Amino acid sequence: MTADRISRNLTGLLLLGGLAAIATAWGFQLIGGYVPCKLCLEQRIPYYVGLPLALLTLFLMQAKRTGLALVVLLIVAAVFAYGSGLGVYQSGAEWQFWDGPSDCGGGTATPTSAANMLQALKSTRVVSCTEASWRMFGLSFAGWNAVASGGLALLALLAAFGLKRRGNTASVGA
């Protein structure tokens, strides 16, 4: 398998993994009733930036624009590394390792009418940035985001390394 194909596959995996992660976050919000706090919403921004850039990278690879694809992959890696850092920061605040942001309270649920206000209050789980509303295997939403974003950053770096390696091999063979 060529370095190009490996990089393309890694970028595709990054795209699918990122889509699964952000879809899961939206699922917990829309289906599970978890209202995200301000910091939780900020942790979604790297997905909104990084995933379109990953898709752009696939198009650039297809068009044989390897140098530009490499640059975009490095940007994608930086974006998801930032997202992982946000997850680590919020997780540490949840575990009381450090203070969380002072302006980060629970999210709000706006009922559509006065008639369903009581029902909305019963079904909505409002959390602050420093309280984990859910944990699986000891990790909160923020902790899992740190893992997912870190993994996506690693995939972007591996794909970029494959493109760089291909570039070095092409220049040696010329």
Coordinates of C-alpha atoms in Angstrom, one line a residue:
M1 CA 0.0 0.0 0.0
T2 CA 1.4 3.4 -1.0
A3 CA 2.0 6.3 1.4
D4 CA -0.6 8.3 -0.5
R5 CA -3.3 5.6 0.1
I6 CA -2.3 5.2 3.7
S7 CA -2.6 9.0 4.3
R8 CA -5.9 9.0 2.4
N9 CA -7.2 6.2 4.5
L10 CA -6.1 7.8 7.8
T11 CA -7.7 11.1 6.8
G12 CA -10.9 9.2 5.9
L13 CA -10.8 7.5 9.3
L14 CA -10.3 10.9 11.0
L15 CA -13.3 12.2 9.2
L16 CA -15.5 9.2 10.1
G17 CA -14.3 9.2 13.7
G18 CA -14.8 13.0 14.1
L19 CA -18.3 12.7 12.6
A20 CA -19.1 9.9 15.1
A21 CA -17.8 11.9 18.0
I22 CA -19.8 15.1 17.2
A23 CA -22.9 13.1 16.4
T24 CA -22.6 11.4 19.7
A25 CA -22.4 14.8 21.5
W26 CA -25.5 16.0 19.6
G27 CA -27.2 12.7 20.4
F28 CA -26.7 13.0 24.1
Q29 CA -28.0 16.6 23.9
L30 CA -31.0 16.0 21.6
I31 CA -32.0 12.5 22.6
G32 CA -30.5 12.1 26.1
G33 CA -31.6 15.6 27.2
Y34 CA -28.1 16.7 28.4
V35 CA -27.8 20.4 28.0
P36 CA -24.2 21.4 27.3
C37 CA -22.4 24.1 29.3
K38 CA -20.5 26.9 27.7
L39 CA -17.2 25.0 27.8
C40 CA -18.9 21.9 26.3
L41 CA -20.1 24.0 23.4
E42 CA -16.6 25.4 22.9
Q43 CA -15.3 21.9 22.7
R44 CA -17.4 21.3 19.6
I45 CA -15.8 24.1 17.7
P46 CA -12.7 22.1 16.7
Y47 CA -15.1 19.5 15.1
Y48 CA -16.9 22.3 13.2
V49 CA -13.5 23.6 11.9
G50 CA -11.4 20.4 11.7
L51 CA -13.9 18.1 9.9
P52 CA -14.5 20.4 6.9
L53 CA -10.7 20.9 6.7
A54 CA -10.2 17.1 6.7
L55 CA -12.7 16.8 3.9
L56 CA -10.8 19.5 2.0
T57 CA -7.6 17.5 2.6
L58 CA -9.2 14.4 0.9
F59 CA -10.1 16.6 -2.1
L60 CA -6.5 18.0 -2.2
M61 CA -5.0 14.5 -2.1
Q62 CA -7.3 13.4 -4.9
A63 CA -6.1 16.5 -6.9
K64 CA -2.4 15.5 -6.2
R65 CA -1.9 18.8 -4.2
T66 CA 0.2 17.0 -1.7
G67 CA 2.1 20.0 -0.3
L68 CA -1.2 21.9 0.4
A69 CA -2.8 18.8 1.8
L70 CA 0.1 18.4 4.2
V71 CA -0.3 21.9 5.4
V72 CA -4.0 21.5 5.9
L73 CA -3.5 18.2 7.8
L74 CA -1.1 20.0 10.2
I75 CA -3.7 22.6 10.8
V76 CA -6.3 19.9 11.4
A77 CA -3.9 18.3 13.9
A78 CA -3.5 21.6 15.7
V79 CA -7.2 22.2 15.8
F80 CA -7.9 18.8 17.4
A81 CA -5.0 19.1 19.8
Y82 CA -6.6 22.4 21.0
G83 CA -9.9 20.5 21.4
S84 CA -8.1 17.8 23.4
G85 CA -6.6 20.5 25.6
L86 CA -10.1 22.0 26.3
G87 CA -11.3 18.5 27.3
V88 CA -8.4 18.0 29.6
Y89 CA -9.0 21.5 31.1
Q90 CA -12.7 20.8 31.8
S91 CA -11.9 17.3 33.1
G92 CA -9.4 18.7 35.5
A93 CA -11.9 21.2 36.7
E94 CA -14.5 18.4 37.2
W95 CA -12.0 16.4 39.3
Q96 CA -11.2 19.6 41.3
F97 CA -7.6 19.6 40.2
W98 CA -7.9 23.3 39.3
D99 CA -10.6 25.9 39.1
G100 CA -12.9 26.0 36.2
P101 CA -14.0 29.1 34.4
S102 CA -15.8 31.6 36.6
D103 CA -18.3 32.5 33.9
C104 CA -19.4 28.9 33.1
G105 CA -22.7 27.9 34.6
G106 CA -25.2 25.4 33.5
G107 CA -26.7 25.5 30.1
T108 CA -30.3 26.6 29.6
A109 CA -33.3 24.8 28.2
T110 CA -35.8 27.1 26.6
P111 CA -39.3 25.5 26.6
T112 CA -41.4 26.2 23.5
S113 CA -44.5 27.1 25.5
A114 CA -45.6 27.8 29.1
A115 CA -47.6 24.5 29.0
N116 CA -44.5 22.3 28.6
M117 CA -42.2 24.3 30.9
L118 CA -42.7 21.9 33.8
Q119 CA -42.0 18.9 31.6
A120 CA -38.9 20.6 30.2
L121 CA -37.6 21.2 33.8
K122 CA -38.2 17.5 34.6
S123 CA -36.5 16.1 31.6
T124 CA -33.5 18.5 31.2
R125 CA -30.2 17.7 32.9
V126 CA -28.4 21.0 33.4
V127 CA -24.8 20.9 34.5
S128 CA -22.1 23.3 35.2
C129 CA -18.6 23.2 33.7
T130 CA -17.1 21.9 36.9
E131 CA -19.6 19.0 37.6
A132 CA -19.6 15.8 35.5
S133 CA -23.2 15.0 34.6
W134 CA -22.2 11.5 33.3
R135 CA -19.2 9.2 33.4
M136 CA -18.3 6.0 31.6
F137 CA -15.2 4.1 32.7
G138 CA -14.3 7.0 34.9
L139 CA -14.3 9.6 32.1
S140 CA -16.9 12.4 31.7
F141 CA -18.1 13.9 28.4
A142 CA -15.1 16.2 28.6
G143 CA -12.7 13.4 29.3
W144 CA -14.0 11.4 26.4
N145 CA -13.7 14.5 24.2
A146 CA -10.0 14.8 25.3
V147 CA -9.4 11.2 24.2
A148 CA -11.4 11.5 20.9
S149 CA -9.8 14.9 19.9
G150 CA -6.3 13.6 20.9
G151 CA -6.9 10.5 18.7
L152 CA -8.1 12.7 15.8
A153 CA -5.0 14.9 16.1
L154 CA -2.8 11.8 16.1
L155 CA -4.5 10.5 12.9
A156 CA -4.0 13.9 11.2
L157 CA -0.3 13.8 12.2
L158 CA 0.1 10.3 11.0
A159 CA -1.5 11.2 7.7
A160 CA 0.7 14.2 7.4
F161 CA 3.8 12.1 8.1
G162 CA 2.7 9.7 5.3
L163 CA 2.4 12.6 2.9
K164 CA 5.8 14.1 4.0
R165 CA 7.4 10.7 3.7
R166 CA 5.9 10.3 0.2
G167 CA 7.3 13.8 -0.7
N168 CA 10.8 12.8 0.5
T169 CA 10.6 9.5 -1.4
A170 CA 9.5 11.2 -4.6
S171 CA 12.4 13.8 -4.4
V172 CA 15.0 11.0 -3.7
G173 CA 13.7 8.9 -6.6
A174 CA 13.8 11.9 -9.0

